[in-house]
PDB file of C-alpha atoms in Angstrom:
ATOM      1  CA  LYS A   1       0.007   0.002   0.005  1.00 81.00           C
ATOM      2  CA  LEU A   2       1.276   3.461  -0.868  1.00 79.00           C
ATOM      3  CA  GLU A   3      -0.221   6.564   0.629  1.00 73.00           C
ATOM      4  CA  ILE A   4       0.804  10.037  -0.507  1.00 76.00           C
ATOM      5  CA  VAL A   5      -0.119  13.021   1.576  1.00 66.00           C
ATOM      6  CA  THR A   6       0.472  16.585   0.400  1.00 63.00           C
ATOM      7  CA  VAL A   7       0.156  19.833   2.256  1.00 54.00           C
ATOM      8  CA  LYS A   8       0.283  23.422   1.141  1.00 49.00           C
ATOM      9  CA  TYR A   9       3.496  25.086   2.329  1.00 46.00           C
ATOM     10  CA  GLU A  10       2.892  28.557   3.702  1.00 49.00           C
ATOM     11  CA  VAL A  11       5.775  30.823   4.603  1.00 50.00           C
ATOM     12  CA  ASP A  12       5.174  32.563   7.910  1.00 51.00           C
ATOM     13  CA  LEU A  13       6.370  36.157   7.699  1.00 57.00           C
ATOM     14  CA  GLY A  14       5.997  38.895  10.236  1.00 59.00           C
ATOM     15  CA  GLY A  15       5.201  42.292   8.771  1.00 66.00           C
ATOM     16  CA  SER A  16       3.846  45.664   9.732  1.00 77.00           C
ATOM     17  CA  TYR A  17       1.582  46.539  12.643  1.00 89.00           C
ATOM     18  CA  ILE A  18      -1.692  44.736  13.369  1.00 91.00           C
ATOM     19  CA  PRO A  19      -3.721  45.800  16.426  1.00 91.00           C
ATOM     20  CA  THR A  20      -3.650  43.324  19.313  1.00 92.00           C
ATOM     21  CA  PRO A  21      -6.830  41.192  19.449  1.00 90.00           C
ATOM     22  CA  LYS A  22      -9.013  42.070  22.456  1.00 91.00           C
ATOM     23  CA  GLU A  23      -8.606  38.648  24.092  1.00 89.00           C
ATOM     24  CA  ILE A  24      -4.827  39.007  24.053  1.00 91.00           C
ATOM     25  CA  LEU A  25      -4.894  42.665  25.036  1.00 91.00           C
ATOM     26  CA  LEU A  26      -6.885  41.881  28.184  1.00 90.00           C
ATOM     27  CA  THR A  27      -4.068  39.657  29.474  1.00 90.00           C
ATOM     28  CA  ARG A  28      -1.585  42.553  29.491  1.00 92.00           C
ATOM     29  CA  ALA A  29       1.049  39.906  28.727  1.00 94.00           C
ATOM     30  CA  THR A  30       2.363  41.213  25.386  1.00 96.00           C
ATOM     31  CA  VAL A  31       4.046  44.232  23.867  1.00 96.00           C
ATOM     32  CA  ASN A  32       2.801  45.280  20.434  1.00 96.00           C
ATOM     33  CA  VAL A  33       5.113  47.825  18.835  1.00 96.00           C
ATOM     34  CA  LYS A  34       3.286  50.041  16.320  1.00 95.00           C
ATOM     35  CA  ASN A  35       5.815  49.808  13.509  1.00 93.00           C
ATOM     36  CA  GLU A  36       5.197  51.119  10.009  1.00 90.00           C
ATOM     37  CA  ASP A  37       8.025  49.091   8.477  1.00 92.00           C
ATOM     38  CA  GLU A  38       8.281  45.318   8.120  1.00 92.00           C
ATOM     39  CA  LYS A  39      10.637  44.931  11.095  1.00 94.00           C
ATOM     40  CA  CYS A  40       8.095  43.760  13.668  1.00 94.00           C
ATOM     41  CA  PHE A  41      10.321  40.792  14.546  1.00 96.00           C
ATOM     42  CA  LEU A  42      13.186  43.127  15.481  1.00 96.00           C
ATOM     43  CA  TRP A  43      10.900  45.482  17.432  1.00 96.00           C
ATOM     44  CA  ALA A  44       9.316  42.557  19.324  1.00 96.00           C
ATOM     45  CA  ILE A  45      12.750  41.164  20.255  1.00 97.00           C
ATOM     46  CA  LEU A  46      13.920  44.593  21.447  1.00 97.00           C
ATOM     47  CA  SER A  47      10.732  45.180  23.440  1.00 97.00           C
ATOM     48  CA  ILE A  48      11.415  42.078  25.531  1.00 97.00           C
ATOM     49  CA  LEU A  49      15.189  42.371  25.880  1.00 96.00           C
ATOM     50  CA  TYR A  50      15.108  46.102  26.702  1.00 96.00           C
ATOM     51  CA  PRO A  51      11.735  46.837  28.355  1.00 94.00           C
ATOM     52  CA  VAL A  52      10.708  50.449  28.880  1.00 93.00           C
ATOM     53  CA  ARG A  53       8.125  51.954  31.223  1.00 90.00           C
ATOM     54  CA  ASN A  54       6.715  54.598  28.917  1.00 91.00           C
ATOM     55  CA  ASN A  55       5.798  54.328  25.249  1.00 91.00           C
ATOM     56  CA  SER A  56       6.531  50.601  25.062  1.00 91.00           C
ATOM     57  CA  CYS A  57       4.475  50.369  21.874  1.00 91.00           C
ATOM     58  CA  ARG A  58       6.530  53.025  20.037  1.00 93.00           C
ATOM     59  CA  PRO A  59       9.540  52.055  17.897  1.00 93.00           C
ATOM     60  CA  PHE A  60      11.524  55.130  18.969  1.00 92.00           C
ATOM     61  CA  SER A  61      11.703  53.650  22.482  1.00 92.00           C
ATOM     62  CA  TYR A  62      14.041  50.949  21.152  1.00 94.00           C
ATOM     63  CA  GLU A  63      15.968  52.724  18.388  1.00 93.00           C
ATOM     64  CA  LYS A  64      19.081  53.183  20.558  1.00 94.00           C
ATOM     65  CA  LYS A  65      19.337  49.403  21.035  1.00 94.00           C
ATOM     66  CA  ILE A  66      19.040  48.349  17.370  1.00 94.00           C
ATOM     67  CA  LYS A  67      22.819  48.085  17.042  1.00 94.00           C
ATOM     68  CA  GLU A  68      22.823  45.467  19.838  1.00 94.00           C
ATOM     69  CA  ILE A  69      21.089  42.993  17.478  1.00 96.00           C
ATOM     70  CA  ASN A  70      22.897  41.356  14.538  1.00 96.00           C
ATOM     71  CA  MET A  71      20.480  41.049  11.605  1.00 95.00           C
ATOM     72  CA  ASN A  72      23.138  40.344   8.925  1.00 94.00           C
ATOM     73  CA  GLY A  73      21.832  37.995   6.251  1.00 92.00           C
ATOM     74  CA  ILE A  74      18.253  38.065   7.568  1.00 94.00           C
ATOM     75  CA  ASN A  75      15.686  39.717   5.310  1.00 93.00           C
ATOM     76  CA  PHE A  76      12.629  41.612   6.474  1.00 92.00           C
ATOM     77  CA  PRO A  77       9.935  40.557   6.989  1.00 91.00           C
ATOM     78  CA  VAL A  78      11.521  37.727   8.992  1.00 93.00           C
ATOM     79  CA  SER A  79      10.238  34.230   8.323  1.00 92.00           C
ATOM     80  CA  ILE A  80      10.056  31.555  11.019  1.00 90.00           C
ATOM     81  CA  ALA A  81      12.680  29.605   9.021  1.00 91.00           C
ATOM     82  CA  ASP A  82      15.198  32.459   9.519  1.00 94.00           C
ATOM     83  CA  ILE A  83      14.895  32.501  13.306  1.00 95.00           C
ATOM     84  CA  GLY A  84      17.486  29.729  13.717  1.00 95.00           C
ATOM     85  CA  VAL A  85      20.076  31.916  11.962  1.00 95.00           C
ATOM     86  CA  PHE A  86      19.074  34.849  14.205  1.00 96.00           C
ATOM     87  CA  GLU A  87      19.520  32.709  17.341  1.00 96.00           C
ATOM     88  CA  LYS A  88      23.054  31.642  16.485  1.00 95.00           C
ATOM     89  CA  GLN A  89      24.146  35.149  15.396  1.00 96.00           C
ATOM     90  CA  ASN A  90      22.863  36.780  18.604  1.00 97.00           C
ATOM     91  CA  ASP A  91      23.035  33.976  21.204  1.00 96.00           C
ATOM     92  CA  ILE A  92      19.340  34.468  21.956  1.00 96.00           C
ATOM     93  CA  SER A  93      16.822  31.604  21.988  1.00 96.00           C
ATOM     94  CA  VAL A  94      13.391  32.376  20.493  1.00 96.00           C
ATOM     95  CA  ASN A  95      10.071  30.559  20.749  1.00 96.00           C
ATOM     96  CA  VAL A  96       7.164  31.577  18.518  1.00 96.00           C
ATOM     97  CA  PHE A  97       3.540  30.971  19.476  1.00 93.00           C
ATOM     98  CA  GLY A  98       0.508  31.463  17.310  1.00 91.00           C
ATOM     99  CA  TRP A  99      -3.018  32.682  17.925  1.00 87.00           C
ATOM    100  CA  GLU A 100      -5.905  32.464  15.496  1.00 79.00           C
ATOM    101  CA  ASP A 101      -9.040  33.053  17.524  1.00 75.00           C
ATOM    102  CA  ASN A 102     -10.423  32.647  21.018  1.00 68.00           C
ATOM    103  CA  LYS A 103     -11.452  29.029  20.334  1.00 70.00           C
ATOM    104  CA  THR A 104      -8.036  27.896  19.143  1.00 73.00           C
ATOM    105  CA  GLY A 105      -6.136  29.845  21.791  1.00 80.00           C
ATOM    106  CA  ILE A 106      -2.345  29.997  22.005  1.00 86.00           C
ATOM    107  CA  PHE A 107      -0.409  27.230  20.319  1.00 88.00           C
ATOM    108  CA  PRO A 108       3.310  26.624  19.576  1.00 91.00           C
ATOM    109  CA  ARG A 109       4.532  27.589  16.072  1.00 92.00           C
ATOM    110  CA  ARG A 110       8.251  27.145  16.777  1.00 94.00           C
ATOM    111  CA  ILE A 111       9.814  25.795  19.952  1.00 93.00           C
ATOM    112  CA  THR A 112      13.572  26.242  19.889  1.00 93.00           C
ATOM    113  CA  SER A 113      16.092  23.530  20.635  1.00 92.00           C
ATOM    114  CA  TYR A 114      18.756  26.198  21.065  1.00 91.00           C
ATOM    115  CA  ARG A 115      19.407  27.103  24.708  1.00 89.00           C
ATOM    116  CA  ALA A 116      20.830  30.536  25.418  1.00 92.00           C
ATOM    117  CA  GLU A 117      21.087  32.737  28.489  1.00 93.00           C
ATOM    118  CA  LYS A 118      18.796  35.286  26.816  1.00 95.00           C
ATOM    119  CA  HIS A 119      15.415  33.926  25.822  1.00 95.00           C
ATOM    120  CA  VAL A 120      12.505  35.630  24.050  1.00 96.00           C
ATOM    121  CA  ASP A 121       8.956  34.395  23.479  1.00 96.00           C
ATOM    122  CA  LEU A 122       7.029  35.895  20.553  1.00 96.00           C
ATOM    123  CA  LEU A 123       3.401  35.745  19.493  1.00 95.00           C
ATOM    124  CA  LEU A 124       2.587  35.690  15.769  1.00 94.00           C
ATOM    125  CA  ILE A 125      -0.878  37.057  15.003  1.00 93.00           C
ATOM    126  CA  SER A 126      -2.524  37.473  11.616  1.00 89.00           C
ATOM    127  CA  ASP A 127      -5.137  39.642  10.035  1.00 84.00           C
ATOM    128  CA  GLY A 128      -6.023  37.779   6.880  1.00 80.00           C
ATOM    129  CA  GLU A 129      -2.945  38.201   4.696  1.00 81.00           C
ATOM    130  CA  LYS A 130      -0.795  40.224   7.097  1.00 88.00           C
ATOM    131  CA  GLN A 131       1.134  38.751  10.010  1.00 91.00           C
ATOM    132  CA  HIS A 132       2.775  40.510  12.934  1.00 94.00           C
ATOM    133  CA  PHE A 133       5.087  39.542  15.818  1.00 95.00           C
ATOM    134  CA  LEU A 134       4.378  40.674  19.378  1.00 96.00           C
ATOM    135  CA  GLY A 135       6.745  40.294  22.295  1.00 97.00           C
ATOM    136  CA  ILE A 136       5.476  38.122  25.148  1.00 96.00           C
ATOM    137  CA  LYS A 137       6.523  39.619  28.455  1.00 95.00           C
ATOM    138  CA  HIS A 138       4.465  37.220  30.658  1.00 93.00           C
ATOM    139  CA  LEU A 139       4.059  33.794  29.060  1.00 91.00           C
ATOM    140  CA  SER A 140       2.348  32.283  32.101  1.00 89.00           C
ATOM    141  CA  ARG A 141      -0.182  35.094  32.229  1.00 89.00           C
ATOM    142  CA  LEU A 142      -0.915  34.689  28.534  1.00 89.00           C
ATOM    143  CA  LEU A 143      -1.353  30.911  28.710  1.00 85.00           C
ATOM    144  CA  SER A 144      -3.276  30.842  31.986  1.00 79.00           C
ATOM    145  CA  ARG A 145      -6.228  32.640  30.333  1.00 68.00           C
ATOM    146  CA  GLN A 146      -6.863  29.406  28.424  1.00 62.00           C
ATOM    147  CA  ARG A 147      -7.271  27.348  31.600  1.00 56.00           C
ATOM    148  CA  SER A 148     -10.590  26.658  33.231  1.00 48.00           C
ATOM    149  CA  ARG A 149     -11.797  29.354  35.613  1.00 49.00           C
ATOM    150  CA  VAL A 150     -12.579  26.585  38.145  1.00 44.00           C
ATOM    151  CA  ASN A 151      -8.907  25.879  38.892  1.00 54.00           C
ATOM    152  CA  ARG A 152      -7.365  29.387  39.052  1.00 53.00           C
ATOM    153  CA  LYS A 153      -4.259  28.603  41.113  1.00 63.00           C
ATOM    154  CA  LYS A 154      -1.250  30.589  40.073  1.00 73.00           C
ATOM    155  CA  GLN A 155       0.586  28.562  37.445  1.00 79.00           C
ATOM    156  CA  PHE A 156       3.902  28.987  35.687  1.00 82.00           C
ATOM    157  CA  TYR A 157       4.586  27.539  32.264  1.00 83.00           C
ATOM    158  CA  CYS A 158       7.833  26.107  30.944  1.00 82.00           C
ATOM    159  CA  PRO A 159       8.684  28.051  27.757  1.00 79.00           C
ATOM    160  CA  TYR A 160       9.969  24.885  26.071  1.00 76.00           C
ATOM    161  CA  CYS A 161       7.395  22.174  26.858  1.00 77.00           C
ATOM    162  CA  LEU A 162       4.470  24.428  27.938  1.00 76.00           C
ATOM    163  CA  GLN A 163       3.913  22.247  30.989  1.00 80.00           C
ATOM    164  CA  PRO A 164       2.155  24.194  33.763  1.00 82.00           C
ATOM    165  CA  PHE A 165       3.586  24.151  37.298  1.00 81.00           C
ATOM    166  CA  GLY A 166       1.644  25.334  40.334  1.00 75.00           C
ATOM    167  CA  GLU A 167       2.752  26.967  43.566  1.00 65.00           C
TER     168      GLU A 167
END
């Protein structure tokens, strides 16, 4: 017996700004930089590595730190396939999670096998054809919204296996 299965290959690219969906916004767990270029991946990385108190959604808050990140050989908008190159160039591990709607919730798009001292979690959202990276500043807060309201103990999530751990 021979079975052939085909799938449509879709390149995941982050692009310019998309407003944060209400369900995600309510968690206050992400940073969504309002960029007008196609560098949302870079802005999301900077927003997590160099957090600011005021104007965290403005690109100018991170412009001084752009030189800290090596983007040589990586084209904008950044595809998920290019993140491995980024990790090795910058010694930063990166996980990417996806979100489609409130029913689907948060799901892993790319869990890194690279372990670095600096780690960044990103959320890739889409608005039809456009996609946009957000920085995740509180992964446990973001994921805990998906849990049942019956068991609301404070939980922490492993960024690699997404296993919840309670207090």
